[in-house]
Amino acid sequence: FNGSINVYLPGTTDWPALSSCLLQAVASNGVPTIGLTYGFLSRGDGFRNTRCASLPSTDDVVECLTEQHNDAIYGGTYGADRTYNDAEFWKPVDARDSIAGRLGLLLAELDSLYPDEGWDRFYKAGGAYPDSLPMPKWGKITFSGHSQGAGHAAYLAATRLVHGAVLISGPQDECEGCPEGTKFWIDDTFLSTKITAFAHGDSTETFLEPTLPIMKDNWSRMGTWPAPLQVQNVDSYINYDVCKAPIVSSLAPSSTSPCGRKGHCATALDDSSPVLSNTAGDNVYIYGIDVWANVANVDQCY
């Protein structure tokens, strides 16, 4: 195969198999697709925002919102070195369990097992372990992420020239209690331009997607889409374009969803995504018909 690969980053406490239908839909684009298990930060986005907000100065809060992503992507102890109510912000992340570390090691292993498939094009070999780990070649990889994973994918798109980024139900970073006009990493000029976003579109109930306003604020500040931001609801029988605006859907989550925020989970997780039954009695995932593959196809965006 040629070109790029797509790497999916699950959210807090999740793992790739929980989003198997989304991954199948993404892979249908013909792009090799990897669901990556990594050392996700042990606190969800909202809890991390609150812990960052407990720091003494606005500059500290802004730094915290940045360093949470560096811990997850590269490994680190920023969160473990700080406490909130006598507990660490989040657990330390070993470099080998970070997104970069896990992905680099996986790509090197795939190259070793399948040397004729070209996996060497997607990583740089490291030195002797443990001094150096194989590292991903960022520009050849599209990072898709759900929830916490969407935040990491967005941060990578801001700070690295990645092939693309697909933000599902995120990012949810918020500078809580900061003075109006405070800027953090979301306001920086993004190095990457091929970015799409998808979320549940109903924030009226806490069990659906109460953080949608935070996502919309972040999307508008990224500078990826024309201002003022116009979010497109795909339920409205429109010919939507994922490159020109983030998309949302207010379809009811599956009745089997165990999530507290069912709408939040419905955009990516098998047990929560809305389904229809075909004539054989099998479930057909509605987002799998068009939305997931479309939003993941960043190569249509220029």
Tab-separated table of C-alpha atoms in Angstrom:
chain	number	residue	atom	x	y	z
A	1	PHE	CA	0.000	0.000	0.000
A	2	ASN	CA	1.037	3.602	-0.492
A	3	GLY	CA	0.264	6.984	1.025
A	4	SER	CA	-0.862	7.341	4.614
A	5	ILE	CA	-2.323	5.293	7.450
A	6	ASN	CA	-5.088	6.123	9.915
A	7	VAL	CA	-4.553	5.652	13.660
A	8	TYR	CA	-7.574	5.730	15.980
A	9	LEU	CA	-7.175	6.915	19.581
A	10	PRO	CA	-9.998	5.792	21.920
A	11	GLY	CA	-11.272	7.884	24.804
A	12	THR	CA	-10.789	7.548	28.560
A	13	THR	CA	-11.057	3.923	29.782
A	14	ASP	CA	-11.913	2.657	26.258
A	15	TRP	CA	-10.040	0.407	23.845
A	16	PRO	CA	-10.262	-0.009	20.050
A	17	ALA	CA	-12.469	-3.116	20.003
A	18	LEU	CA	-15.284	-1.049	21.508
A	19	SER	CA	-15.337	0.961	18.267
A	20	SER	CA	-14.991	-1.952	15.844
A	21	CYS	CA	-17.776	-0.751	13.533
A	22	LEU	CA	-16.289	2.729	13.256
A	23	LEU	CA	-12.890	1.173	12.462
A	24	GLN	CA	-14.405	-1.022	9.747
A	25	ALA	CA	-16.049	2.014	8.181
A	26	VAL	CA	-12.813	4.029	8.291
A	27	ALA	CA	-10.870	1.132	6.733
A	28	SER	CA	-13.416	0.962	3.893
A	29	ASN	CA	-11.713	4.091	2.505
A	30	GLY	CA	-8.825	1.843	1.516
A	31	VAL	CA	-6.442	3.353	4.060
A	32	PRO	CA	-4.706	0.936	6.485
A	33	THR	CA	-6.361	1.596	9.835
A	34	ILE	CA	-4.982	0.921	13.309
A	35	GLY	CA	-6.892	1.093	16.581
A	36	LEU	CA	-4.254	1.978	19.166
A	37	THR	CA	-4.380	1.045	22.839
A	38	TYR	CA	-2.270	3.573	24.723
A	39	GLY	CA	-1.718	4.957	28.198
A	40	PHE	CA	-4.706	7.290	28.187
A	41	LEU	CA	-4.788	9.842	30.981
A	42	SER	CA	-6.576	8.388	33.986
A	43	ARG	CA	-8.995	11.325	34.327
A	44	GLY	CA	-11.631	12.277	31.799
A	45	ASP	CA	-11.499	15.620	30.001
A	46	GLY	CA	-13.829	17.470	32.374
A	47	PHE	CA	-12.005	16.190	35.454
A	48	ARG	CA	-8.664	17.257	33.960
A	49	ASN	CA	-10.048	20.717	33.183
A	50	THR	CA	-11.091	21.055	36.813
A	51	ARG	CA	-7.698	19.948	38.093
A	52	CYS	CA	-5.901	22.364	35.805
A	53	ALA	CA	-8.233	25.127	37.006
A	54	SER	CA	-7.141	24.501	40.602
A	55	LEU	CA	-3.631	25.814	39.849
A	56	PRO	CA	-2.732	29.252	41.247
A	57	SER	CA	-2.340	31.321	38.085
A	58	THR	CA	-3.836	31.567	34.607
A	59	ASP	CA	-0.413	30.813	33.112
A	60	ASP	CA	-0.323	27.609	35.169
A	61	VAL	CA	-3.755	26.598	33.894
A	62	VAL	CA	-2.725	27.229	30.283
A	63	GLU	CA	0.459	25.213	30.798
A	64	CYS	CA	-1.543	22.370	32.345
A	65	LEU	CA	-3.915	22.201	29.366
A	66	THR	CA	-0.850	21.744	27.170
A	67	GLU	CA	1.105	19.342	29.334
A	68	GLN	CA	-1.799	16.904	29.687
A	69	HIS	CA	-1.436	16.143	25.974
A	70	ASN	CA	2.339	15.912	26.152
A	71	ASP	CA	2.029	13.344	28.952
A	72	ALA	CA	-0.302	11.172	26.864
A	73	ILE	CA	1.464	11.597	23.524
A	74	TYR	CA	5.096	11.350	24.593
A	75	GLY	CA	4.988	10.149	28.205
A	76	GLY	CA	5.579	12.187	31.323
A	77	THR	CA	4.838	12.904	34.958
A	78	TYR	CA	3.348	16.404	34.822
A	79	GLY	CA	-0.015	15.157	36.133
A	80	ALA	CA	1.532	12.784	38.652
A	81	ASP	CA	3.639	15.599	40.098
A	82	ARG	CA	0.567	17.702	40.976
A	83	THR	CA	-2.289	16.989	43.331
A	84	TYR	CA	-5.941	17.936	43.677
A	85	ASN	CA	-7.774	16.993	46.895
A	86	ASP	CA	-4.704	14.977	47.916
A	87	ALA	CA	-4.752	12.882	44.731
A	88	GLU	CA	-2.562	13.160	41.651
A	89	PHE	CA	-4.048	15.029	38.678
A	90	TRP	CA	-3.658	11.874	36.560
A	91	LYS	CA	-1.312	8.919	36.591
A	92	PRO	CA	2.166	9.069	35.047
A	93	VAL	CA	2.560	7.761	31.505
A	94	ASP	CA	5.651	5.729	30.656
A	95	ALA	CA	7.131	6.709	27.285
A	96	ARG	CA	6.643	3.121	26.109
A	97	ASP	CA	2.910	3.388	26.830
A	98	SER	CA	2.458	6.825	25.301
A	99	ILE	CA	0.814	7.341	21.927
A	100	ALA	CA	4.152	7.954	20.201
A	101	GLY	CA	5.862	5.077	22.009
A	102	ARG	CA	3.133	2.488	21.493
A	103	LEU	CA	2.645	3.456	17.855
A	104	GLY	CA	6.366	3.491	17.071
A	105	LEU	CA	6.858	0.075	18.658
A	106	LEU	CA	3.819	-1.331	16.856
A	107	LEU	CA	4.944	-0.054	13.454
A	108	ALA	CA	8.441	-1.458	14.004
A	109	GLU	CA	6.918	-4.825	14.951
A	110	LEU	CA	4.690	-4.834	11.869
A	111	ASP	CA	7.742	-4.027	9.745
A	112	SER	CA	9.613	-6.933	11.339
A	113	LEU	CA	6.755	-9.383	10.797
A	114	TYR	CA	5.770	-8.176	7.323
A	115	PRO	CA	8.908	-6.645	5.768
A	116	ASP	CA	7.435	-6.548	2.265
A	117	GLU	CA	4.376	-4.481	3.206
A	118	GLY	CA	6.124	-1.133	3.547
A	119	TRP	CA	5.541	-0.393	7.232
A	120	ASP	CA	9.047	1.093	7.401
A	121	ARG	CA	7.669	4.167	5.613
A	122	PHE	CA	5.689	5.155	8.718
A	123	TYR	CA	8.299	5.203	11.488
A	124	LYS	CA	11.879	6.139	12.218
A	125	ALA	CA	13.986	3.471	13.878
A	126	GLY	CA	15.209	4.237	17.365
A	127	GLY	CA	18.555	3.526	18.961
A	128	ALA	CA	19.369	0.818	21.468
A	129	TYR	CA	16.536	0.285	23.957
A	130	PRO	CA	15.746	1.916	26.327
A	131	ASP	CA	17.606	5.046	25.210
A	132	SER	CA	15.448	5.572	22.150
A	133	LEU	CA	12.149	4.263	20.856
A	134	PRO	CA	11.052	4.033	17.225
A	135	MET	CA	9.024	7.142	16.436
A	136	PRO	CA	6.107	7.631	14.040
A	137	LYS	CA	6.619	9.676	10.887
A	138	TRP	CA	3.900	12.157	11.751
A	139	GLY	CA	3.344	13.495	8.261
A	140	LYS	CA	2.280	10.090	6.958
A	141	ILE	CA	-0.364	9.469	9.633
A	142	THR	CA	-3.936	10.661	10.094
A	143	PHE	CA	-4.929	10.598	13.752
A	144	SER	CA	-8.588	9.947	14.527
A	145	GLY	CA	-9.758	10.193	18.103
A	146	HIS	CA	-12.873	9.974	20.239
A	147	SER	CA	-13.371	12.088	23.377
A	148	GLN	CA	-9.963	12.256	25.137
A	149	GLY	CA	-8.480	10.796	21.947
A	150	ALA	CA	-9.974	13.655	19.924
A	151	GLY	CA	-8.165	16.139	22.150
A	152	HIS	CA	-4.853	14.377	21.567
A	153	ALA	CA	-5.506	14.215	17.813
A	154	ALA	CA	-6.267	17.947	17.766
A	155	TYR	CA	-3.134	18.743	19.769
A	156	LEU	CA	-1.050	16.685	17.352
A	157	ALA	CA	-2.607	18.582	14.437
A	158	ALA	CA	-1.730	21.861	16.149
A	159	THR	CA	1.862	21.017	16.994
A	160	ARG	CA	2.884	18.513	14.303
A	161	LEU	CA	2.469	18.455	10.546
A	162	VAL	CA	0.369	15.280	10.537
A	163	HIS	CA	-1.364	13.932	7.436
A	164	GLY	CA	-4.726	14.752	8.959
A	165	ALA	CA	-6.891	14.717	12.088
A	166	VAL	CA	-10.424	13.428	12.677
A	167	LEU	CA	-12.009	14.806	15.857
A	168	ILE	CA	-14.957	12.793	17.164
A	169	SER	CA	-16.709	14.231	20.235
A	170	GLY	CA	-13.879	16.590	21.002
A	171	PRO	CA	-11.700	18.374	21.858
A	172	GLN	CA	-13.214	19.228	25.248
A	173	ASP	CA	-10.336	21.274	26.676
A	174	GLU	CA	-11.564	24.321	28.587
A	175	CYS	CA	-9.707	27.046	30.477
A	176	GLU	CA	-12.104	27.053	33.427
A	177	GLY	CA	-12.207	30.280	35.403
A	178	CYS	CA	-9.727	32.019	33.103
A	179	PRO	CA	-10.198	35.705	32.244
A	180	GLU	CA	-12.107	36.378	29.049
A	181	GLY	CA	-9.784	36.307	26.062
A	182	THR	CA	-7.287	33.896	27.643
A	183	LYS	CA	-5.600	31.868	24.942
A	184	PHE	CA	-4.290	28.324	25.201
A	185	TRP	CA	-2.956	25.808	22.680
A	186	ILE	CA	-6.267	25.602	20.777
A	187	ASP	CA	-5.726	29.235	19.685
A	188	ASP	CA	-2.293	28.621	18.165
A	189	THR	CA	-1.867	28.432	14.400
A	190	PHE	CA	-2.315	24.772	13.544
A	191	LEU	CA	0.513	23.188	11.564
A	192	SER	CA	-1.918	20.731	9.962
A	193	THR	CA	-4.854	21.700	7.764
A	194	LYS	CA	-6.698	18.506	6.836
A	195	ILE	CA	-9.028	18.336	9.834
A	196	THR	CA	-12.619	17.146	10.192
A	197	ALA	CA	-14.932	16.949	13.215
A	198	PHE	CA	-18.090	15.068	14.211
A	199	ALA	CA	-20.162	15.107	17.415
A	200	HIS	CA	-23.618	14.437	18.746
A	201	GLY	CA	-25.690	17.537	18.165
A	202	ASP	CA	-27.972	17.704	21.211
A	203	SER	CA	-26.669	19.435	24.323
A	204	THR	CA	-30.079	19.969	25.936
A	205	GLU	CA	-29.818	16.919	28.207
A	206	THR	CA	-26.909	15.804	30.372
A	207	PHE	CA	-27.260	12.238	29.079
A	208	LEU	CA	-26.683	13.360	25.477
A	209	GLU	CA	-23.801	15.771	24.741
A	210	PRO	CA	-23.600	18.526	27.358
A	211	THR	CA	-20.057	19.505	26.310
A	212	LEU	CA	-21.054	20.339	22.724
A	213	PRO	CA	-20.784	24.106	23.454
A	214	ILE	CA	-17.173	23.574	24.571
A	215	MET	CA	-16.417	21.646	21.374
A	216	LYS	CA	-18.006	24.342	19.212
A	217	ASP	CA	-15.960	27.010	20.967
A	218	ASN	CA	-12.778	25.012	20.371
A	219	TRP	CA	-13.665	24.340	16.717
A	220	SER	CA	-14.239	28.053	16.147
A	221	ARG	CA	-10.899	28.958	17.747
A	222	MET	CA	-8.864	26.460	15.730
A	223	GLY	CA	-9.048	28.500	12.547
A	224	THR	CA	-9.580	25.372	10.464
A	225	TRP	CA	-12.998	26.309	9.088
A	226	PRO	CA	-14.319	29.635	7.748
A	227	ALA	CA	-15.537	32.151	10.328
A	228	PRO	CA	-18.113	32.459	11.666
A	229	LEU	CA	-18.248	28.729	12.313
A	230	GLN	CA	-21.269	27.048	10.719
A	231	VAL	CA	-21.813	23.547	12.102
A	232	GLN	CA	-23.785	21.291	9.749
A	233	ASN	CA	-26.421	18.872	11.094
A	234	VAL	CA	-26.445	15.820	8.840
A	235	ASP	CA	-29.975	14.921	10.001
A	236	SER	CA	-31.300	17.879	7.984
A	237	TYR	CA	-31.221	16.185	4.547
A	238	ILE	CA	-28.343	18.350	3.379
A	239	ASN	CA	-25.452	17.691	1.032
A	240	TYR	CA	-22.855	18.297	3.726
A	241	ASP	CA	-19.132	18.825	3.239
A	242	VAL	CA	-16.903	17.641	6.114
A	243	CYS	CA	-14.066	19.822	4.835
A	244	LYS	CA	-16.016	23.070	5.116
A	245	ALA	CA	-17.532	22.653	8.587
A	246	PRO	CA	-17.774	20.265	11.534
A	247	ILE	CA	-20.797	17.972	11.371
A	248	VAL	CA	-23.226	16.852	14.071
A	249	SER	CA	-26.109	14.409	14.297
A	250	SER	CA	-28.912	14.307	16.854
A	251	LEU	CA	-29.989	10.730	16.184
A	252	ALA	CA	-31.029	8.959	19.376
A	253	PRO	CA	-28.293	6.718	20.822
A	254	SER	CA	-28.852	2.980	20.912
A	255	SER	CA	-31.086	1.770	23.733
A	256	THR	CA	-28.229	-0.573	24.746
A	257	SER	CA	-25.875	2.299	25.593
A	258	PRO	CA	-24.434	1.963	29.117
A	259	CYS	CA	-22.868	5.438	29.019
A	260	GLY	CA	-23.816	8.305	31.266
A	261	ARG	CA	-23.428	10.647	28.294
A	262	LYS	CA	-25.064	8.408	25.725
A	263	GLY	CA	-24.868	10.968	22.931
A	264	HIS	CA	-21.150	11.389	23.557
A	265	CYS	CA	-20.592	7.649	23.212
A	266	ALA	CA	-22.974	7.242	20.269
A	267	THR	CA	-20.553	8.858	17.832
A	268	ALA	CA	-17.980	6.075	18.162
A	269	LEU	CA	-18.865	3.118	20.400
A	270	ASP	CA	-20.555	-0.040	19.116
A	271	ASP	CA	-22.895	-0.379	22.084
A	272	SER	CA	-24.133	3.209	21.827
A	273	SER	CA	-24.286	4.117	18.123
A	274	PRO	CA	-27.744	4.271	16.535
A	275	VAL	CA	-28.709	1.198	14.519
A	276	LEU	CA	-31.348	-0.057	12.129
A	277	SER	CA	-32.307	-3.669	11.489
A	278	ASN	CA	-32.039	-5.127	8.014
A	279	THR	CA	-34.404	-7.795	6.661
A	280	ALA	CA	-32.160	-10.527	8.065
A	281	GLY	CA	-32.503	-9.072	11.542
A	282	ASP	CA	-28.910	-7.838	11.687
A	283	ASN	CA	-27.918	-4.449	13.063
A	284	VAL	CA	-26.831	-1.834	10.546
A	285	TYR	CA	-24.934	1.073	12.086
A	286	ILE	CA	-26.398	4.268	10.677
A	287	TYR	CA	-23.148	6.251	10.916
A	288	GLY	CA	-21.403	3.372	9.155
A	289	ILE	CA	-23.496	3.936	6.025
A	290	ASP	CA	-21.846	7.268	5.288
A	291	VAL	CA	-20.753	9.479	8.190
A	292	TRP	CA	-17.759	7.600	9.644
A	293	ALA	CA	-16.056	6.897	6.311
A	294	ASN	CA	-16.759	10.416	5.063
A	295	VAL	CA	-15.437	12.226	8.123
A	296	ALA	CA	-12.319	10.009	8.116
A	297	ASN	CA	-11.512	10.760	4.475
A	298	VAL	CA	-9.293	13.777	5.068
A	299	ASP	CA	-7.723	13.457	1.622
A	300	GLN	CA	-10.805	15.109	0.149
A	301	CYS	CA	-9.863	18.269	2.088
A	302	TYR	CA	-7.332	20.696	0.645
